[in-house]
mmCIF file of C-alpha atoms in Angstrom:
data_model
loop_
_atom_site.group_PDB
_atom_site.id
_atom_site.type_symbol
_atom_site.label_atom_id
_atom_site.label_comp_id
_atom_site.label_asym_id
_atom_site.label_seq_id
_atom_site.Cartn_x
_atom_site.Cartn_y
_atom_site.Cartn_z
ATOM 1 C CA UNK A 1 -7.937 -19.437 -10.668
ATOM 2 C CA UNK A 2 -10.588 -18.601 -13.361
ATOM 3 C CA UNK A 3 -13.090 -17.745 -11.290
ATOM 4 C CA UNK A 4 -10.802 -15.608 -9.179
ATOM 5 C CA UNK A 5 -9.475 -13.249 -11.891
ATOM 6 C CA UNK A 6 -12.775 -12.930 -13.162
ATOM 7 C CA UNK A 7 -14.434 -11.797 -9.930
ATOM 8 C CA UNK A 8 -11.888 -9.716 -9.761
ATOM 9 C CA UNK A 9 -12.333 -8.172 -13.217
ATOM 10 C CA UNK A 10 -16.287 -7.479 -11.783
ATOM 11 C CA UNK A 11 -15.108 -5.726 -8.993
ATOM 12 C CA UNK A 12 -12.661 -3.365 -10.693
ATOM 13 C CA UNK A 13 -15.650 -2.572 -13.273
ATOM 14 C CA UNK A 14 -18.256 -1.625 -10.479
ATOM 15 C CA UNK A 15 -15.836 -0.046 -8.114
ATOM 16 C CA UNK A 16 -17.229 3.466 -9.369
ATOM 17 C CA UNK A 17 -20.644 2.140 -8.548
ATOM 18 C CA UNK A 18 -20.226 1.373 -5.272
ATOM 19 C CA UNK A 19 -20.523 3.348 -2.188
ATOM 20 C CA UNK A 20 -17.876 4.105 0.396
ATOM 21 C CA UNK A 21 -20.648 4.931 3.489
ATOM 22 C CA UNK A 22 -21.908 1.149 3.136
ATOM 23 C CA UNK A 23 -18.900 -0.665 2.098
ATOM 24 C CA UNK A 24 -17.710 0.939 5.935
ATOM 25 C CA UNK A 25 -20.793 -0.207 7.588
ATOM 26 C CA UNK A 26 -21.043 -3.892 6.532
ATOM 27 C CA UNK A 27 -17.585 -5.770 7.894
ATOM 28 C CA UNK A 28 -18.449 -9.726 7.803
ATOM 29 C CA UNK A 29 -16.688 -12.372 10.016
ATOM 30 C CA UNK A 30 -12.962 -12.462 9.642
ATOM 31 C CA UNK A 31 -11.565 -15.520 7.207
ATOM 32 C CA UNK A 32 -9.182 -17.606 7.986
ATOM 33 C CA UNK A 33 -5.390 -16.260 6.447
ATOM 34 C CA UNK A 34 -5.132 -18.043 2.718
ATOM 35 C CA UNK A 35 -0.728 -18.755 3.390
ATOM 36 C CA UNK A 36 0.595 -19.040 0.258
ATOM 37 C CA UNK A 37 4.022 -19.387 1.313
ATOM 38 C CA UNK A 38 4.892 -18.923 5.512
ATOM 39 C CA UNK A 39 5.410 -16.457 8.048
ATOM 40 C CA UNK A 40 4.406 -12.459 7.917
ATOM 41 C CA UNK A 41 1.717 -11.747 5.272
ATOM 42 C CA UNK A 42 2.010 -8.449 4.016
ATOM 43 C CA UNK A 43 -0.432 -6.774 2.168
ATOM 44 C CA UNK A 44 1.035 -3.802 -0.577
ATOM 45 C CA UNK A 45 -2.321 -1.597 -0.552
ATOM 46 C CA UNK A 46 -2.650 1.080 -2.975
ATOM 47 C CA UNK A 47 -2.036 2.649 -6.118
ATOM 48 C CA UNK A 48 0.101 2.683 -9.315
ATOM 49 C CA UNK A 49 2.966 3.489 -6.942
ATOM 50 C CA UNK A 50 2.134 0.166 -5.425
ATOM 51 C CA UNK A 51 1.487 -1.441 -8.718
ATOM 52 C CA UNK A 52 4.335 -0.151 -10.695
ATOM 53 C CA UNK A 53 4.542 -0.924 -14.606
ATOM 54 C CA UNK A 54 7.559 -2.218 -15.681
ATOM 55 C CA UNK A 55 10.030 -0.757 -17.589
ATOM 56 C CA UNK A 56 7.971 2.975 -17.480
ATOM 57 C CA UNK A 57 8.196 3.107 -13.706
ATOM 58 C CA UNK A 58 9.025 1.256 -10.763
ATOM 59 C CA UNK A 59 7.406 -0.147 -7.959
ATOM 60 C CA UNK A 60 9.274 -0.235 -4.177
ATOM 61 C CA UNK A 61 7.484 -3.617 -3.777
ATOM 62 C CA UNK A 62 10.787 -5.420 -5.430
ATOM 63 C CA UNK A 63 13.746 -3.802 -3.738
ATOM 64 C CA UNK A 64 11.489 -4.200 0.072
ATOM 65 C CA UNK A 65 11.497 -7.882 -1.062
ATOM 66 C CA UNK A 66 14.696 -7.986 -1.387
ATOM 67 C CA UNK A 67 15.635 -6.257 1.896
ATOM 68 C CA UNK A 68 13.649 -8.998 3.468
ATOM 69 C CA UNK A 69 14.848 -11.937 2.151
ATOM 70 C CA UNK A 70 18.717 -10.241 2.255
ATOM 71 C CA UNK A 71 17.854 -9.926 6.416
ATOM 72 C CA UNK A 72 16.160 -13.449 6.653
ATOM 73 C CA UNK A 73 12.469 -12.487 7.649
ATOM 74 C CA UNK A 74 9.871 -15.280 6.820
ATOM 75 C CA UNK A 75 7.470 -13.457 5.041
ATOM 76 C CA UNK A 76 4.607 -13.616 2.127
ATOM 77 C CA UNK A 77 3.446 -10.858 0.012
ATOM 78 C CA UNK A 78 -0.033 -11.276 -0.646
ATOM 79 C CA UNK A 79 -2.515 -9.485 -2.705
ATOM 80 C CA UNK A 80 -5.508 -10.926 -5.872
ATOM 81 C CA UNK A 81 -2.854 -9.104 -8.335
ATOM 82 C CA UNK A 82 0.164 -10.596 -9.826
ATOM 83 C CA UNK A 83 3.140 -8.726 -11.832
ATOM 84 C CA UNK A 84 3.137 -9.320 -15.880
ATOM 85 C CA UNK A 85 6.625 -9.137 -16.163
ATOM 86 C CA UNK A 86 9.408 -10.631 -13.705
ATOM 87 C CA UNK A 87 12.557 -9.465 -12.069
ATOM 88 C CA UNK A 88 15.701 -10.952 -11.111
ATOM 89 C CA UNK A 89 16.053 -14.026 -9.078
ATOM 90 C CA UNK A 90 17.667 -12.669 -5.788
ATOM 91 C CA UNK A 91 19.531 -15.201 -3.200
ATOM 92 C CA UNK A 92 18.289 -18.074 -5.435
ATOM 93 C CA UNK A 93 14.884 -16.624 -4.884
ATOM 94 C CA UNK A 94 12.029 -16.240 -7.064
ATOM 95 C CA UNK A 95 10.482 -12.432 -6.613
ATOM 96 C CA UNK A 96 7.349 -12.489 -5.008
ATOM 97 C CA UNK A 97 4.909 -10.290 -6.775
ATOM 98 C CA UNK A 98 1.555 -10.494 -5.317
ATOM 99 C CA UNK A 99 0.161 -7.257 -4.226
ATOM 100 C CA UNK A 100 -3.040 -5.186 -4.398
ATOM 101 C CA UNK A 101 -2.018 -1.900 -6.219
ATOM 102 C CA UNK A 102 -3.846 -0.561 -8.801
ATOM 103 C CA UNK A 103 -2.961 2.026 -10.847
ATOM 104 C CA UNK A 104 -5.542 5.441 -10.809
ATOM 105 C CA UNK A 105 -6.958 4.175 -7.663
ATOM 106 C CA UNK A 106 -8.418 6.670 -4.982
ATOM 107 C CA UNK A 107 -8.945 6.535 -1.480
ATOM 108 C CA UNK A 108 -12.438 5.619 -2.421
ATOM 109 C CA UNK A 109 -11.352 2.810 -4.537
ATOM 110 C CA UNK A 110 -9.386 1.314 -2.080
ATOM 111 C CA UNK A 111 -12.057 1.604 0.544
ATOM 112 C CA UNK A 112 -14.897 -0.210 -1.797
ATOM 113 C CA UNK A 113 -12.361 -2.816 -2.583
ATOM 114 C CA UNK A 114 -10.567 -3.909 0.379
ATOM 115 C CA UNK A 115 -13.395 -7.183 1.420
ATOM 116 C CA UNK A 116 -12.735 -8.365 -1.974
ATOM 117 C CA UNK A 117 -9.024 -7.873 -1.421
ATOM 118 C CA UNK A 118 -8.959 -9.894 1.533
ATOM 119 C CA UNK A 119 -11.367 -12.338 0.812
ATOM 120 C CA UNK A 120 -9.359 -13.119 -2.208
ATOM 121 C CA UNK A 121 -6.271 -13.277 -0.497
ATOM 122 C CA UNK A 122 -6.727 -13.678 3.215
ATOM 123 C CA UNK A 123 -6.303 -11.795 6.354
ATOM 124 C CA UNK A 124 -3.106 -9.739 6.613
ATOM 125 C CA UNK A 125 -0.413 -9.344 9.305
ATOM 126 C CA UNK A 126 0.997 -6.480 7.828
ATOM 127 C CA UNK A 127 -0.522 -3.666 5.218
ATOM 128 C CA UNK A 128 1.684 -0.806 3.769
ATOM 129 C CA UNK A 129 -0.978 1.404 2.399
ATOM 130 C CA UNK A 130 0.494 3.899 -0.072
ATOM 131 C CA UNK A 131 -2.570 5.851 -1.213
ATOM 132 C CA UNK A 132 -3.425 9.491 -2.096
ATOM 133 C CA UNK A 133 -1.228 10.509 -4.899
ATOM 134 C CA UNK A 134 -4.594 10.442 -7.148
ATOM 135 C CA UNK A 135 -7.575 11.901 -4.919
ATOM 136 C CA UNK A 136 -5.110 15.006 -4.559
ATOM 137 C CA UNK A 137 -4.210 16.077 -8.015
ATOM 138 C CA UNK A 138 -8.366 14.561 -9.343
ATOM 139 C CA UNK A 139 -9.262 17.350 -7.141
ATOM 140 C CA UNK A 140 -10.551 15.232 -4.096
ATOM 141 C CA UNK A 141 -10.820 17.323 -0.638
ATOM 142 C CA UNK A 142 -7.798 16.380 1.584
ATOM 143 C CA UNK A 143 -10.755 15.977 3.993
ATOM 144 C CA UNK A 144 -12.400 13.337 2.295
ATOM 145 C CA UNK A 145 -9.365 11.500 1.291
ATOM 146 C CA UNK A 146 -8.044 11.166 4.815
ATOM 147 C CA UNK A 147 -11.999 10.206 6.154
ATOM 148 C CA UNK A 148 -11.706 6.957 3.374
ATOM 149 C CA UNK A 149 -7.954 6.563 4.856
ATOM 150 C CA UNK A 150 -9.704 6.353 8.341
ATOM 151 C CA UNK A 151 -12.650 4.048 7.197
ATOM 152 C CA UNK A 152 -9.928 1.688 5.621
ATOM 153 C CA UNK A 153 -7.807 1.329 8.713
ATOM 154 C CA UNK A 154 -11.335 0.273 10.483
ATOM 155 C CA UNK A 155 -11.915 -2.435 8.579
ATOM 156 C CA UNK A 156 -8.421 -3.530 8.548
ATOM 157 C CA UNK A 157 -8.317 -3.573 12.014
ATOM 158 C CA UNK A 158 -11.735 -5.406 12.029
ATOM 159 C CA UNK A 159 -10.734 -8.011 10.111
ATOM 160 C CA UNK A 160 -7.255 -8.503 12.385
ATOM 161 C CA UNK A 161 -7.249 -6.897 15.524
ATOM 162 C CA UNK A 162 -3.945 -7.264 15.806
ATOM 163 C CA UNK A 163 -2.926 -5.921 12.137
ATOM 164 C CA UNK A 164 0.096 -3.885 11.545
ATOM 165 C CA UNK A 165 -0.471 -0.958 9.367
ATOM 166 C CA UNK A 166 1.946 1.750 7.956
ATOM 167 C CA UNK A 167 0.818 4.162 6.291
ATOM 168 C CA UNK A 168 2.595 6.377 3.281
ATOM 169 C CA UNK A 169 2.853 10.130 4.139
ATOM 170 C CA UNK A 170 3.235 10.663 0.348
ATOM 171 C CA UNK A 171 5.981 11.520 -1.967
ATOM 172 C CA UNK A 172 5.577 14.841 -3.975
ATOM 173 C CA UNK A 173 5.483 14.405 -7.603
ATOM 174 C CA UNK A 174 8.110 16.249 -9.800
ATOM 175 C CA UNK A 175 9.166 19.942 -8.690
ATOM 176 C CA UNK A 176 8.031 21.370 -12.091
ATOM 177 C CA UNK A 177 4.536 19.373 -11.909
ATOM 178 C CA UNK A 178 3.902 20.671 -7.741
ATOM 179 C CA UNK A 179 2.243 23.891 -7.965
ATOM 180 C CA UNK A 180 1.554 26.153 -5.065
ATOM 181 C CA UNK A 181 -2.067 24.631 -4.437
ATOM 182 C CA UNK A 182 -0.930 20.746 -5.438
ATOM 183 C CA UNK A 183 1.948 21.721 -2.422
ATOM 184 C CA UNK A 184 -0.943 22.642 -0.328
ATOM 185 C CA UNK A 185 -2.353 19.812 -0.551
ATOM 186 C CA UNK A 186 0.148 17.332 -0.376
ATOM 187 C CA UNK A 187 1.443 18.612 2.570
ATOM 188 C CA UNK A 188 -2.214 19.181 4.628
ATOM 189 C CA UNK A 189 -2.775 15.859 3.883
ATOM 190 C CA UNK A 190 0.834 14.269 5.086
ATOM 191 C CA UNK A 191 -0.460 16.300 8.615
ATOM 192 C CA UNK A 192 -3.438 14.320 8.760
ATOM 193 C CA UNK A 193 -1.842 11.120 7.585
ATOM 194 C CA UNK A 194 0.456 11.576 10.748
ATOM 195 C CA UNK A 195 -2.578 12.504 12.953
ATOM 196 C CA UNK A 196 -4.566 9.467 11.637
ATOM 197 C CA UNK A 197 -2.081 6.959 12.644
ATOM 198 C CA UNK A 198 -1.529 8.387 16.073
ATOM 199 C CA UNK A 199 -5.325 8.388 16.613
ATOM 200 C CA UNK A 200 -6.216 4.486 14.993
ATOM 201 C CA UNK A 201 -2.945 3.209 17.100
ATOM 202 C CA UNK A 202 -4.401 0.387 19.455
ATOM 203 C CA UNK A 203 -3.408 -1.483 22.509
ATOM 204 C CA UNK A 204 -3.192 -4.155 19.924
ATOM 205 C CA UNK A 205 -3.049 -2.808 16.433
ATOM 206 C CA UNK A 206 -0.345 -0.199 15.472
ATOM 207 C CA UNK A 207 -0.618 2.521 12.780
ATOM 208 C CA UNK A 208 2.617 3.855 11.538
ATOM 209 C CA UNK A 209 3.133 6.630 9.110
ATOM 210 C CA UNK A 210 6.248 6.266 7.253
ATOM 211 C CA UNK A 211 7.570 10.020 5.858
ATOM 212 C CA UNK A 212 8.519 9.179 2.050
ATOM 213 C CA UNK A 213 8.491 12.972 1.394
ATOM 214 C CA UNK A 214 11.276 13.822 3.608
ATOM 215 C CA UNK A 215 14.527 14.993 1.739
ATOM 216 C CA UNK A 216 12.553 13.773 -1.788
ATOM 217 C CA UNK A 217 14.154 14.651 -4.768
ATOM 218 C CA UNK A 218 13.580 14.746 -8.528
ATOM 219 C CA UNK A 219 16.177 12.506 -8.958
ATOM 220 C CA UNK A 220 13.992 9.669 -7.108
ATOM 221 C CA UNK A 221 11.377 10.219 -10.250
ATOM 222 C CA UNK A 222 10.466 8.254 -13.398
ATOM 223 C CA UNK A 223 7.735 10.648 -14.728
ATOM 224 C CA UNK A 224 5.916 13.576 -12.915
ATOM 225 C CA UNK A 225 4.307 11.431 -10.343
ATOM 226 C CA UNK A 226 5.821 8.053 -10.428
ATOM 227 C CA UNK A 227 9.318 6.391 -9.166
ATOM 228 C CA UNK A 228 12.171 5.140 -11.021
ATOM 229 C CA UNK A 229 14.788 2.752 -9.773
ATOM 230 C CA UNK A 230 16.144 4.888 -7.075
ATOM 231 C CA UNK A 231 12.549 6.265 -5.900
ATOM 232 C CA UNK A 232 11.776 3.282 -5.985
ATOM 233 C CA UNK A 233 14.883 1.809 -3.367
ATOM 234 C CA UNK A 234 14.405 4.934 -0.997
ATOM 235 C CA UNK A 235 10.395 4.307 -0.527
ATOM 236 C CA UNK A 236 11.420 0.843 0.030
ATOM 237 C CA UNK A 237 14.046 1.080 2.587
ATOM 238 C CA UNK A 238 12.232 3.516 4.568
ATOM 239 C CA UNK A 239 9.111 0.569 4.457
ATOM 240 C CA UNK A 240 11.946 -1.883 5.420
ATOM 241 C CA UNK A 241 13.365 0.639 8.626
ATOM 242 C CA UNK A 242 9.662 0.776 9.665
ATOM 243 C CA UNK A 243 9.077 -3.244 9.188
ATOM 244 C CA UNK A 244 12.357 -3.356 11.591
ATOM 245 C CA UNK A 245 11.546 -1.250 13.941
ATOM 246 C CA UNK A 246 7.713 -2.355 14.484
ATOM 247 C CA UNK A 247 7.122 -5.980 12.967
ATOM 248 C CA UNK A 248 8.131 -9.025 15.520
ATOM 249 C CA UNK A 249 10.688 -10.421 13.382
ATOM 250 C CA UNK A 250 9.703 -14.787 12.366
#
C-alpha cells in the first residue's frame, strides 16, 4: 500500500512534465480488473468536482452511491484515491470512496494520468468523466480541451473495448462568477462534449453525455465553481438516470 501511494505521489508531481501527444500514442496490453469488492467497476474520472473536499464542498460520488446500493446494483467504485473523511453508513453499508478525482486537474492532466489510474486500480466497466471546469476558466482553448477529452476516451476504450463511458456536459459555475466569454465557453464546449460522444459511440463501447447544466441553478452551489449538498444530489441522480438507462444492471 506504501509503494502504491507513493507512486502515486510521483505521478501527480510530474504530471506537468509529461506530454499528452505520447501518453496517446503508447497504450500497453490491457490488465486484468483488480475487484475490490464485485460486480460493475466504476471509475469517477476527473476533477475537484469528482474529488470533493469535505465540509467546503461536496462531491456527487456519495449520494450516486447511495442511489445504487438503495436500487440493489452490485457495483465497486474504484479509483488509486481514497476520501480523508467519511460519511454516513447507508443500508448498513460502509460508503465506498475510491475514485480518481483530483482537484485543479485539466483535460491534460487527466489524459497523462489515466495508465497510472488504471494500472493502479484495474480496468473499468464504467467511467463517469466529469472534466473541464478548469481548462475553461485557466484559459485553455475549448478546442484543445475537447481533443484531450477525445484522446482519453481512446485509451479507455483501448484498455476495455467494451467500456461504458458518460461523459459530463458541465455545470456552469455561479451566475455572478459566468461572464459573457466564460458563458461562451462553457457552452461551445457542452456542443462538442455532445458531438464527441456521438462520434466515439461503438458497436461495443457507448459514450454518453449526461447534461448537468440543464435547468442549473445557484442554489445547487457551494462556492463559485463547486457543489454543495443539493448540487451535489442533482449531478448524481442525473449519473444514476444515465447508469439506468445504459448499464446492464448485475
Amino acid at each position: 500500500m506504501k509503494t502504491k501511494i507513493f507512486r502515486l505521489i510521483i505521478v501527480l508531481i510530474s504530471i506537468s512534465l509529461l506530454s499528452c501527444s505520447n501518453d496517446d500514442n503508447i497504450v500497453p496490453e490491457p490488465i486484468p480488473t483488480q475487484i475490490i469488492g464485485e460486480g460493475i467497476k466504476i471509475l469517477p474520472l476527473g476533477d475537484s468536482r469528482v474529488q470533493g473536499s469535505k465540509p467546503a464542498f461536496e462531491s456527487y460520488r456519495y449520494e450516486l452511491w447511495k442511489n445504487l446500493v438503495a436500487n440493489n446494483w452490485t457495483f465497486d467504485f474504484s479509483g488509486p484515491l481514497i476520501d480523508g473523511i467519511s460519511n454516513p453508513r447507508f443500508m448498513d453499508k460502509d460508503f465506498d470512496t475510491n475514485h480518481a478525482g483530483v482537484g485543479g486537474f485539466k483535460t491534460e492532466h487527466v489524459l497523462t494520468n489515466i495508465h497510472q489510474v488504471i494500472e493502479d486500480a484495474g480496468v473499468p466497466d464504467v467511467v463517469l468523466l466529469g472534466i473541464g471546469t478548469n481548462d475553461l476558466l485557466k484559459g485553455v482553448s475549448v478546442k484543445n480541451a475537447v481533443i484531450n477529452v477525445h484522446r482519453i476516451i481512446n485509451i479507455l476504450q483501448k484498455y476495455n473495448k467494451n467500456v461504458t463511458i458518460f461523459i459530463e456536459q458541465i455545470a456552469p459555475g455561479r451566475s455572478d462568477f459566468m461572464t459573457p466569454q466564460n458563458t461562451l465557453a462553457f457552452n461551445l464546449f457542452n456542443r462538442q462534449i455532445q458531438k464527441a460522444a456521438e462520434l466515439q459511440t461503438t458497436d461495443t463501447s457507448r459514450v454518453v453525455a449526461v447534461n448537468m447544466a440543464k435547468e442549473w441553478s445557484d442554489q445547487f452551489m457551494a462556492d463559485i465553481v463547486h457543489y454543495n449538498e443539493t448540487g451535489a444530489k442533482v449531478v448524481a441522480d442525473r449519473y444514476y438516470k444515465a447508469i439506468k438507462k445504459f448499464v446492464e444492471k448485475q
